[in-house]
Amino acid sequence: MIKVLVVDDSAVVRKVLTEELAKTGDIEVVGTAVDPYVAREKIFELEPDVITLDIEMPRMDGLSFLAKLMRHHPMPVVVVSSVTPDNSDTALQAMRLGAVEVIPKPSTQFSVPDVRRQLARAIRAAASAKLMPGPTESVTTPTEVRSGLDRFSTTHKVIALGASTGGTRALEDVLVRLPADMPGIVIVQHMPQGFTGSFAGRLNDLCAIEVREASHGDHVVPGHCLIAPGGRHMLVQRSGAQVKVAVKDGPPVNHHRPSVDVLFDSVAREVGRNAVGALLTGMGADGAKGLLHMRESGAHTMAQDRGTSVVFGMPRAAIDLGAAEDVVPLQEIASRLVEAVASDSDGAPRGLRAGASAS
């Protein structure tokens, strides 16, 4: 049983989350707190496995509390926040401070059952997550990884990335290290509707490439990165010599919308050997089969290693399927992407290299 402490200044939200989580069977709300001061006492009294944390609270805001918590008593935290532009930005700051996931509060946009399912998955992921150090400045700048890219035409190549739990920080680590002339990049990060726009905007401020939330019909072109909107699937489609993205509704795949498998399958089908794929940290197996299809189509594929993954679920599933040609520490993924883009390929599926294991 996963023990949870719910921290929120709203009595209604505390009641709803407590009642809904009681329906899961493997999650128990052992206590609630109206603000961080009460939460601090209950953490030591109840010893919860996971905290759900509101951002806007009296006496001390959630960000200040999270920063203190991660410095003095690190533990898994899931942010439960109202979806507004300001709250979305703040929730993403919380993830940079060490929060494992961000989940929307129940509202007219997000039904209580939907939030329960998302929150339960986030709590389970948080309970098994590896707590990573707080954010630091990147030691690698885009200009340091430009090695040889200017000598190669990258207009016909596509990079596809997928991530879930821990992925916001992992993707930032990868993207800030990439040069401005990288091939077009498409990304699925499991994230609720309303948060992906802020996430893309923050990455755009940090990166040499242009990063934005995808819209239906956007072209996949060098120097640009498109992130699937929360709550909608994204796939690539070829139109003559061009590649575009389609953003669509549809049922969840592997319990997710957007789904990494949906994106990767389309990349395998439409781009084939001219693609490079990487599956990063996350719970479950979404993206593993799609990465295998990419490898079978001749694409260069890789997965994040256990040591640097917050949750080693999705990468491990890909490795177990033989989908990953390389198993790579997070800090090396950017340089491996550059190498893969710059190298020639005959399109034949590659054998699993030595060291590409789940260990």
mmCIF file of C-alpha atoms in Angstrom:
data_model
loop_
_atom_site.group_PDB
_atom_site.id
_atom_site.type_symbol
_atom_site.label_atom_id
_atom_site.label_comp_id
_atom_site.label_asym_id
_atom_site.label_seq_id
_atom_site.Cartn_x
_atom_site.Cartn_y
_atom_site.Cartn_z
ATOM 1 C CA MET A 1 0.000 0.000 0.000
ATOM 2 C CA ILE A 2 1.313 3.431 -0.999
ATOM 3 C CA LYS A 3 0.833 5.973 1.807
ATOM 4 C CA VAL A 4 -0.078 9.477 0.618
ATOM 5 C CA LEU A 5 -0.290 12.863 2.327
ATOM 6 C CA VAL A 6 -2.599 15.333 0.537
ATOM 7 C CA VAL A 7 -1.535 18.979 0.949
ATOM 8 C CA ASP A 8 -4.126 21.514 -0.274
ATOM 9 C CA ASP A 9 -5.806 24.535 1.288
ATOM 10 C CA SER A 10 -9.193 23.584 -0.199
ATOM 11 C CA ALA A 11 -11.293 21.308 2.031
ATOM 12 C CA VAL A 12 -13.282 20.249 -1.022
ATOM 13 C CA VAL A 13 -10.169 19.192 -2.946
ATOM 14 C CA ARG A 14 -8.777 17.335 0.069
ATOM 15 C CA LYS A 15 -12.078 15.455 0.437
ATOM 16 C CA VAL A 16 -12.391 14.622 -3.268
ATOM 17 C CA LEU A 17 -8.797 13.387 -3.607
ATOM 18 C CA THR A 18 -9.078 11.313 -0.437
ATOM 19 C CA GLU A 19 -12.317 9.657 -1.551
ATOM 20 C CA GLU A 20 -11.143 9.025 -5.091
ATOM 21 C CA LEU A 21 -7.772 7.578 -4.134
ATOM 22 C CA ALA A 22 -9.534 5.237 -1.697
ATOM 23 C CA LYS A 23 -11.101 3.568 -4.766
ATOM 24 C CA THR A 24 -7.721 2.472 -6.176
ATOM 25 C CA GLY A 25 -7.061 -0.420 -3.811
ATOM 26 C CA ASP A 26 -3.302 0.161 -3.560
ATOM 27 C CA ILE A 27 -3.169 3.815 -2.432
ATOM 28 C CA GLU A 28 -4.105 5.040 1.042
ATOM 29 C CA VAL A 29 -4.417 8.696 2.054
ATOM 30 C CA VAL A 30 -2.945 8.598 5.550
ATOM 31 C CA GLY A 31 -3.473 12.288 6.207
ATOM 32 C CA THR A 32 -4.203 15.744 4.831
ATOM 33 C CA ALA A 33 -2.735 19.186 5.473
ATOM 34 C CA VAL A 34 -4.127 22.651 4.866
ATOM 35 C CA ASP A 35 -0.712 24.283 4.345
ATOM 36 C CA PRO A 36 3.023 23.500 4.370
ATOM 37 C CA TYR A 37 3.405 24.140 8.100
ATOM 38 C CA VAL A 38 0.856 21.457 8.940
ATOM 39 C CA ALA A 39 2.341 19.247 6.215
ATOM 40 C CA ARG A 40 5.793 19.470 7.784
ATOM 41 C CA GLU A 41 4.508 18.065 11.073
ATOM 42 C CA LYS A 42 2.492 15.316 9.406
ATOM 43 C CA ILE A 43 5.416 14.189 7.252
ATOM 44 C CA PHE A 44 7.357 13.256 10.372
ATOM 45 C CA GLU A 45 4.281 11.890 12.149
ATOM 46 C CA LEU A 46 2.828 9.772 9.331
ATOM 47 C CA GLU A 47 5.903 9.012 7.169
ATOM 48 C CA PRO A 48 4.039 9.067 3.825
ATOM 49 C CA ASP A 49 5.571 7.542 0.716
ATOM 50 C CA VAL A 50 4.294 10.329 -1.573
ATOM 51 C CA ILE A 51 2.966 13.871 -1.120
ATOM 52 C CA THR A 52 0.412 15.533 -3.381
ATOM 53 C CA LEU A 53 1.031 19.268 -3.303
ATOM 54 C CA ASP A 54 -1.037 22.299 -4.241
ATOM 55 C CA ILE A 55 0.865 25.353 -5.476
ATOM 56 C CA GLU A 56 -1.242 28.242 -4.208
ATOM 57 C CA MET A 57 -1.606 28.005 -0.418
ATOM 58 C CA PRO A 58 -1.705 30.405 2.541
ATOM 59 C CA ARG A 59 1.296 31.175 4.770
ATOM 60 C CA MET A 60 3.760 29.454 2.378
ATOM 61 C CA ASP A 61 3.379 28.751 -1.334
ATOM 62 C CA GLY A 62 3.983 25.293 -2.761
ATOM 63 C CA LEU A 63 7.208 26.221 -4.561
ATOM 64 C CA SER A 64 8.857 27.557 -1.411
ATOM 65 C CA PHE A 65 7.797 24.481 0.534
ATOM 66 C CA LEU A 66 9.004 22.144 -2.209
ATOM 67 C CA ALA A 67 12.417 23.810 -2.327
ATOM 68 C CA LYS A 68 12.803 23.440 1.451
ATOM 69 C CA LEU A 69 11.510 19.866 1.387
ATOM 70 C CA MET A 70 13.911 18.737 -1.319
ATOM 71 C CA ARG A 71 16.820 20.378 0.459
ATOM 72 C CA HIS A 72 16.155 19.012 3.942
ATOM 73 C CA HIS A 73 13.898 15.930 3.560
ATOM 74 C CA PRO A 74 13.751 14.760 -0.103
ATOM 75 C CA MET A 75 10.719 12.651 -0.978
ATOM 76 C CA PRO A 76 8.446 12.016 -3.989
ATOM 77 C CA VAL A 77 6.023 14.864 -4.701
ATOM 78 C CA VAL A 78 3.150 15.024 -7.199
ATOM 79 C CA VAL A 79 1.896 18.536 -7.950
ATOM 80 C CA VAL A 80 -1.896 18.860 -8.243
ATOM 81 C CA SER A 81 -2.611 22.243 -9.799
ATOM 82 C CA SER A 82 -5.384 24.226 -11.449
ATOM 83 C CA VAL A 83 -4.743 24.653 -15.154
ATOM 84 C CA THR A 84 -4.168 28.352 -15.798
ATOM 85 C CA PRO A 85 -1.237 29.921 -17.655
ATOM 86 C CA ASP A 86 0.331 31.137 -14.402
ATOM 87 C CA ASN A 87 -0.269 27.853 -12.588
ATOM 88 C CA SER A 88 1.109 25.875 -15.531
ATOM 89 C CA ASP A 89 4.354 27.855 -15.441
ATOM 90 C CA THR A 90 4.606 27.438 -11.670
ATOM 91 C CA ALA A 91 3.900 23.707 -11.847
ATOM 92 C CA LEU A 92 6.725 23.295 -14.345
ATOM 93 C CA GLN A 93 9.030 25.221 -12.006
ATOM 94 C CA ALA A 94 8.014 22.725 -9.323
ATOM 95 C CA MET A 95 9.107 19.854 -11.543
ATOM 96 C CA ARG A 96 12.488 21.514 -12.020
ATOM 97 C CA LEU A 97 12.763 21.719 -8.231
ATOM 98 C CA GLY A 98 12.195 17.968 -7.964
ATOM 99 C CA ALA A 99 8.457 17.232 -8.198
ATOM 100 C CA VAL A 100 7.942 13.951 -10.034
ATOM 101 C CA GLU A 101 4.706 14.712 -11.889
ATOM 102 C CA VAL A 102 2.081 17.406 -12.435
ATOM 103 C CA ILE A 103 -1.641 16.579 -12.496
ATOM 104 C CA PRO A 104 -4.617 18.913 -13.106
ATOM 105 C CA LYS A 105 -7.213 19.478 -10.407
ATOM 106 C CA PRO A 106 -10.775 18.292 -11.048
ATOM 107 C CA SER A 107 -12.653 20.967 -12.995
ATOM 108 C CA THR A 108 -15.143 21.395 -15.804
ATOM 109 C CA GLN A 109 -12.267 20.538 -18.157
ATOM 110 C CA PHE A 110 -11.032 17.493 -16.229
ATOM 111 C CA SER A 111 -13.587 15.098 -14.714
ATOM 112 C CA VAL A 112 -13.040 13.576 -11.298
ATOM 113 C CA PRO A 113 -12.627 10.002 -12.668
ATOM 114 C CA ASP A 114 -10.078 11.209 -15.237
ATOM 115 C CA VAL A 115 -8.098 13.020 -12.563
ATOM 116 C CA ARG A 116 -8.258 9.972 -10.312
ATOM 117 C CA ARG A 117 -6.759 7.776 -13.013
ATOM 118 C CA GLN A 118 -4.022 10.295 -13.814
ATOM 119 C CA LEU A 119 -3.253 10.938 -10.163
ATOM 120 C CA ALA A 120 -3.143 7.241 -9.275
ATOM 121 C CA ARG A 121 -0.688 6.562 -12.099
ATOM 122 C CA ALA A 122 1.419 9.547 -11.034
ATOM 123 C CA ILE A 123 1.478 8.422 -7.397
ATOM 124 C CA ARG A 124 2.518 4.894 -8.374
ATOM 125 C CA ALA A 125 5.284 6.297 -10.560
ATOM 126 C CA ALA A 126 6.403 8.669 -7.814
ATOM 127 C CA ALA A 127 6.516 5.873 -5.262
ATOM 128 C CA SER A 128 9.039 4.002 -7.413
ATOM 129 C CA ALA A 129 10.883 7.060 -8.727
ATOM 130 C CA LYS A 130 14.546 7.788 -8.186
ATOM 131 C CA LEU A 131 14.907 11.249 -6.684
ATOM 132 C CA MET A 132 17.319 13.250 -8.818
ATOM 133 C CA PRO A 133 19.476 16.217 -7.722
ATOM 134 C CA GLY A 134 18.065 19.695 -8.104
ATOM 135 C CA PRO A 135 18.535 21.625 -11.353
ATOM 136 C CA THR A 136 21.993 22.828 -12.265
ATOM 137 C CA GLU A 137 23.265 24.851 -15.174
ATOM 138 C CA SER A 138 24.047 22.749 -18.226
ATOM 139 C CA VAL A 139 27.759 22.134 -18.556
ATOM 140 C CA THR A 140 27.425 21.625 -22.290
ATOM 141 C CA THR A 141 26.387 24.495 -24.518
ATOM 142 C CA PRO A 142 24.903 24.068 -27.998
ATOM 143 C CA THR A 143 28.056 25.339 -29.676
ATOM 144 C CA GLU A 144 30.092 22.581 -28.006
ATOM 145 C CA VAL A 145 28.122 19.798 -29.737
ATOM 146 C CA ARG A 146 28.083 21.147 -33.288
ATOM 147 C CA SER A 147 30.647 18.526 -34.326
ATOM 148 C CA GLY A 148 30.422 18.148 -38.088
ATOM 149 C CA LEU A 149 26.711 18.865 -38.485
ATOM 150 C CA ASP A 150 27.266 21.751 -40.880
ATOM 151 C CA ARG A 151 28.818 19.317 -43.369
ATOM 152 C CA PHE A 152 25.686 17.203 -43.630
ATOM 153 C CA SER A 153 22.267 17.845 -45.078
ATOM 154 C CA THR A 154 19.702 17.161 -42.364
ATOM 155 C CA THR A 155 16.540 18.266 -44.131
ATOM 156 C CA HIS A 156 15.382 14.702 -44.828
ATOM 157 C CA LYS A 157 15.948 13.357 -41.320
ATOM 158 C CA VAL A 158 13.648 13.341 -38.295
ATOM 159 C CA ILE A 159 14.405 12.842 -34.601
ATOM 160 C CA ALA A 160 11.602 11.371 -32.462
ATOM 161 C CA LEU A 161 11.733 11.435 -28.650
ATOM 162 C CA GLY A 162 9.347 9.996 -26.058
ATOM 163 C CA ALA A 163 9.253 10.440 -22.289
ATOM 164 C CA SER A 164 6.982 10.292 -19.261
ATOM 165 C CA THR A 165 7.771 10.487 -15.534
ATOM 166 C CA GLY A 166 10.912 12.563 -15.093
ATOM 167 C CA GLY A 167 10.822 13.501 -18.749
ATOM 168 C CA THR A 168 10.447 17.256 -18.415
ATOM 169 C CA ARG A 169 13.889 17.601 -16.874
ATOM 170 C CA ALA A 170 15.365 14.865 -19.079
ATOM 171 C CA LEU A 171 14.141 16.522 -22.267
ATOM 172 C CA GLU A 172 15.475 19.876 -21.105
ATOM 173 C CA ASP A 173 18.871 18.275 -20.495
ATOM 174 C CA VAL A 174 18.890 16.836 -24.009
ATOM 175 C CA LEU A 175 17.480 19.772 -25.954
ATOM 176 C CA VAL A 176 19.646 22.513 -24.424
ATOM 177 C CA ARG A 177 22.724 20.626 -25.636
ATOM 178 C CA LEU A 178 21.633 20.468 -29.287
ATOM 179 C CA PRO A 179 22.868 22.869 -31.982
ATOM 180 C CA ALA A 180 20.498 25.117 -33.898
ATOM 181 C CA ASP A 181 20.940 23.179 -37.155
ATOM 182 C CA MET A 182 19.617 19.843 -35.895
ATOM 183 C CA PRO A 183 17.030 18.017 -38.019
ATOM 184 C CA GLY A 184 13.376 18.475 -37.173
ATOM 185 C CA ILE A 185 12.437 16.981 -33.789
ATOM 186 C CA VAL A 186 9.064 15.598 -32.698
ATOM 187 C CA ILE A 187 8.338 14.789 -29.060
ATOM 188 C CA VAL A 188 5.666 13.112 -26.979
ATOM 189 C CA GLN A 189 5.935 13.886 -23.277
ATOM 190 C CA HIS A 190 3.113 12.489 -21.166
ATOM 191 C CA MET A 191 1.583 15.662 -19.755
ATOM 192 C CA PRO A 192 -1.989 16.854 -19.202
ATOM 193 C CA GLN A 193 -3.729 19.271 -21.529
ATOM 194 C CA GLY A 194 -2.911 22.845 -20.604
ATOM 195 C CA PHE A 195 0.655 22.265 -19.470
ATOM 196 C CA THR A 196 2.466 21.430 -22.717
ATOM 197 C CA GLY A 197 2.283 24.980 -24.054
ATOM 198 C CA SER A 198 4.104 26.343 -21.010
ATOM 199 C CA PHE A 199 6.592 23.476 -21.188
ATOM 200 C CA ALA A 200 7.377 24.202 -24.831
ATOM 201 C CA GLY A 201 7.671 27.913 -24.119
ATOM 202 C CA ARG A 202 10.174 27.369 -21.349
ATOM 203 C CA LEU A 203 12.297 25.073 -23.532
ATOM 204 C CA ASN A 204 12.185 27.609 -26.341
ATOM 205 C CA ASP A 205 13.691 30.212 -24.010
ATOM 206 C CA LEU A 206 16.542 27.852 -23.095
ATOM 207 C CA CYS A 207 17.423 26.134 -26.365
ATOM 208 C CA ALA A 208 19.255 27.046 -29.561
ATOM 209 C CA ILE A 209 16.533 25.275 -31.546
ATOM 210 C CA GLU A 210 12.987 26.649 -31.753
ATOM 211 C CA VAL A 211 10.583 24.696 -29.531
ATOM 212 C CA ARG A 212 6.796 24.998 -29.564
ATOM 213 C CA GLU A 213 3.606 23.057 -28.998
ATOM 214 C CA ALA A 214 2.571 21.354 -32.230
ATOM 215 C CA SER A 215 -0.449 22.359 -34.297
ATOM 216 C CA HIS A 216 -2.075 20.199 -36.938
ATOM 217 C CA GLY A 217 -0.243 20.545 -40.258
ATOM 218 C CA ASP A 218 3.024 21.949 -38.869
ATOM 219 C CA HIS A 219 6.088 21.064 -40.963
ATOM 220 C CA VAL A 220 8.939 19.095 -39.403
ATOM 221 C CA VAL A 221 11.959 21.149 -40.432
ATOM 222 C CA PRO A 222 15.571 21.566 -39.264
ATOM 223 C CA GLY A 223 16.105 23.732 -36.223
ATOM 224 C CA HIS A 224 12.555 23.226 -34.977
ATOM 225 C CA CYS A 225 11.082 20.975 -32.285
ATOM 226 C CA LEU A 226 7.365 20.170 -32.029
ATOM 227 C CA ILE A 227 5.864 18.875 -28.769
ATOM 228 C CA ALA A 228 2.568 16.987 -28.863
ATOM 229 C CA PRO A 229 -0.249 18.912 -27.155
ATOM 230 C CA GLY A 230 -1.468 17.363 -23.925
ATOM 231 C CA GLY A 231 -4.635 15.360 -24.434
ATOM 232 C CA ARG A 232 -4.120 14.775 -28.184
ATOM 233 C CA HIS A 233 -2.174 12.264 -30.245
ATOM 234 C CA MET A 234 0.542 13.443 -32.645
ATOM 235 C CA LEU A 235 1.877 11.537 -35.650
ATOM 236 C CA VAL A 236 3.962 12.385 -38.682
ATOM 237 C CA GLN A 237 2.767 12.183 -42.268
ATOM 238 C CA ARG A 238 4.795 12.451 -45.461
ATOM 239 C CA SER A 239 3.629 14.825 -48.163
ATOM 240 C CA GLY A 240 5.970 14.454 -51.133
ATOM 241 C CA ALA A 241 9.430 15.398 -49.894
ATOM 242 C CA GLN A 242 8.005 17.091 -46.793
ATOM 243 C CA VAL A 243 7.042 15.724 -43.406
ATOM 244 C CA LYS A 244 4.184 17.242 -41.430
ATOM 245 C CA VAL A 245 2.531 16.447 -38.118
ATOM 246 C CA ALA A 246 -1.091 15.510 -37.654
ATOM 247 C CA VAL A 247 -2.638 16.295 -34.275
ATOM 248 C CA LYS A 248 -5.678 14.148 -33.630
ATOM 249 C CA ASP A 249 -8.183 13.042 -31.032
ATOM 250 C CA GLY A 250 -8.790 9.373 -30.389
ATOM 251 C CA PRO A 251 -8.828 6.867 -27.562
ATOM 252 C CA PRO A 252 -5.813 6.639 -25.249
ATOM 253 C CA VAL A 253 -3.119 4.166 -26.301
ATOM 254 C CA ASN A 254 -1.291 2.424 -23.452
ATOM 255 C CA HIS A 255 -3.473 4.601 -21.168
ATOM 256 C CA HIS A 256 -1.967 7.752 -22.689
ATOM 257 C CA ARG A 257 -3.020 10.520 -25.033
ATOM 258 C CA PRO A 258 -0.647 11.596 -26.494
ATOM 259 C CA SER A 259 1.007 8.213 -26.838
ATOM 260 C CA VAL A 260 4.655 7.669 -27.713
ATOM 261 C CA ASP A 261 3.760 4.481 -29.606
ATOM 262 C CA VAL A 262 1.416 6.433 -31.879
ATOM 263 C CA LEU A 263 4.212 8.861 -32.758
ATOM 264 C CA PHE A 264 6.964 6.246 -33.114
ATOM 265 C CA ASP A 265 4.815 3.941 -35.273
ATOM 266 C CA SER A 266 4.123 6.817 -37.656
ATOM 267 C CA VAL A 267 7.821 7.730 -37.796
ATOM 268 C CA ALA A 268 8.720 4.123 -38.607
ATOM 269 C CA ARG A 269 6.109 4.048 -41.375
ATOM 270 C CA GLU A 270 6.675 7.489 -42.900
ATOM 271 C CA VAL A 271 10.371 8.205 -42.300
ATOM 272 C CA GLY A 272 12.021 4.794 -41.887
ATOM 273 C CA ARG A 273 15.812 4.739 -42.086
ATOM 274 C CA ASN A 274 16.036 8.527 -42.063
ATOM 275 C CA ALA A 275 14.803 8.704 -38.473
ATOM 276 C CA VAL A 276 16.527 8.596 -35.101
ATOM 277 C CA GLY A 277 14.498 7.614 -32.027
ATOM 278 C CA ALA A 278 15.141 7.796 -28.293
ATOM 279 C CA LEU A 279 12.946 6.609 -25.426
ATOM 280 C CA LEU A 280 13.577 8.353 -22.131
ATOM 281 C CA THR A 281 12.553 7.944 -18.504
ATOM 282 C CA GLY A 282 8.978 6.960 -17.707
ATOM 283 C CA MET A 283 6.665 4.438 -16.088
ATOM 284 C CA GLY A 284 5.047 1.656 -18.096
ATOM 285 C CA ALA A 285 5.865 0.541 -21.630
ATOM 286 C CA ASP A 286 4.496 3.243 -23.941
ATOM 287 C CA GLY A 287 6.896 3.729 -26.841
ATOM 288 C CA ALA A 288 8.705 0.400 -26.526
ATOM 289 C CA LYS A 289 6.901 -1.330 -29.405
ATOM 290 C CA GLY A 290 7.016 1.826 -31.490
ATOM 291 C CA LEU A 291 10.779 2.098 -30.980
ATOM 292 C CA LEU A 292 11.110 -1.526 -32.090
ATOM 293 C CA HIS A 293 9.151 -0.719 -35.258
ATOM 294 C CA MET A 294 11.486 2.223 -35.869
ATOM 295 C CA ARG A 295 14.536 -0.014 -35.496
ATOM 296 C CA GLU A 296 13.023 -2.614 -37.805
ATOM 297 C CA SER A 297 12.464 0.117 -40.401
ATOM 298 C CA GLY A 298 16.194 0.977 -40.302
ATOM 299 C CA ALA A 299 16.137 3.903 -37.887
ATOM 300 C CA HIS A 300 18.875 4.435 -35.315
ATOM 301 C CA THR A 301 17.350 3.858 -31.867
ATOM 302 C CA MET A 302 18.442 4.380 -28.270
ATOM 303 C CA ALA A 303 17.070 4.249 -24.733
ATOM 304 C CA GLN A 304 18.049 6.077 -21.559
ATOM 305 C CA ASP A 305 19.979 3.933 -19.083
ATOM 306 C CA ARG A 306 18.791 2.838 -15.642
ATOM 307 C CA GLY A 307 21.255 4.971 -13.700
ATOM 308 C CA THR A 308 19.969 8.300 -15.021
ATOM 309 C CA SER A 309 16.262 7.429 -15.368
ATOM 310 C CA VAL A 310 13.851 8.721 -12.746
ATOM 311 C CA VAL A 311 11.692 5.696 -13.590
ATOM 312 C CA PHE A 312 13.249 2.915 -15.679
ATOM 313 C CA GLY A 313 9.962 1.507 -16.983
ATOM 314 C CA MET A 314 9.669 2.662 -20.581
ATOM 315 C CA PRO A 315 13.383 2.409 -21.430
ATOM 316 C CA ARG A 316 13.616 -1.035 -19.875
ATOM 317 C CA ALA A 317 10.584 -2.259 -21.814
ATOM 318 C CA ALA A 318 12.260 -1.103 -25.037
ATOM 319 C CA ILE A 319 15.551 -2.768 -24.125
ATOM 320 C CA ASP A 320 13.795 -6.025 -23.254
ATOM 321 C CA LEU A 321 12.132 -6.018 -26.687
ATOM 322 C CA GLY A 322 15.456 -5.452 -28.441
ATOM 323 C CA ALA A 323 14.222 -2.070 -29.643
ATOM 324 C CA ALA A 324 17.212 -0.021 -28.486
ATOM 325 C CA GLU A 325 20.423 -0.151 -30.469
ATOM 326 C CA ASP A 326 22.182 1.849 -27.761
ATOM 327 C CA VAL A 327 21.571 2.298 -24.030
ATOM 328 C CA VAL A 328 22.822 5.747 -23.118
ATOM 329 C CA PRO A 329 23.206 7.888 -19.965
ATOM 330 C CA LEU A 330 21.079 11.023 -20.104
ATOM 331 C CA GLN A 331 24.030 13.390 -20.309
ATOM 332 C CA GLU A 332 25.291 11.628 -23.464
ATOM 333 C CA ILE A 333 22.016 11.408 -25.394
ATOM 334 C CA ALA A 334 22.411 14.792 -27.108
ATOM 335 C CA SER A 335 25.868 13.959 -28.452
ATOM 336 C CA ARG A 336 24.648 10.515 -29.574
ATOM 337 C CA LEU A 337 21.781 12.147 -31.458
ATOM 338 C CA VAL A 338 24.257 14.442 -33.199
ATOM 339 C CA GLU A 339 26.468 11.477 -34.103
ATOM 340 C CA ALA A 340 23.500 9.474 -35.394
ATOM 341 C CA VAL A 341 22.296 12.348 -37.567
ATOM 342 C CA ALA A 342 25.779 12.948 -38.995
ATOM 343 C CA SER A 343 26.463 9.290 -39.802
ATOM 344 C CA ASP A 344 25.532 7.533 -43.015
ATOM 345 C CA SER A 345 23.343 4.462 -42.859
ATOM 346 C CA ASP A 346 22.553 1.708 -45.323
ATOM 347 C CA GLY A 347 19.098 1.344 -43.783
ATOM 348 C CA ALA A 348 19.639 -2.188 -42.488
ATOM 349 C CA PRO A 349 18.419 -2.928 -38.971
ATOM 350 C CA ARG A 350 21.346 -2.801 -36.571
ATOM 351 C CA GLY A 351 22.344 -5.418 -34.059
ATOM 352 C CA LEU A 352 22.199 -4.674 -30.340
ATOM 353 C CA ARG A 353 25.574 -3.373 -29.339
ATOM 354 C CA ALA A 354 27.598 -4.740 -26.463
ATOM 355 C CA GLY A 355 26.504 -3.115 -23.249
ATOM 356 C CA ALA A 356 22.958 -2.436 -24.498
ATOM 357 C CA SER A 357 21.247 -4.251 -21.683
ATOM 358 C CA ALA A 358 18.798 -3.423 -18.937
ATOM 359 C CA SER A 359 21.514 -3.414 -16.296
#
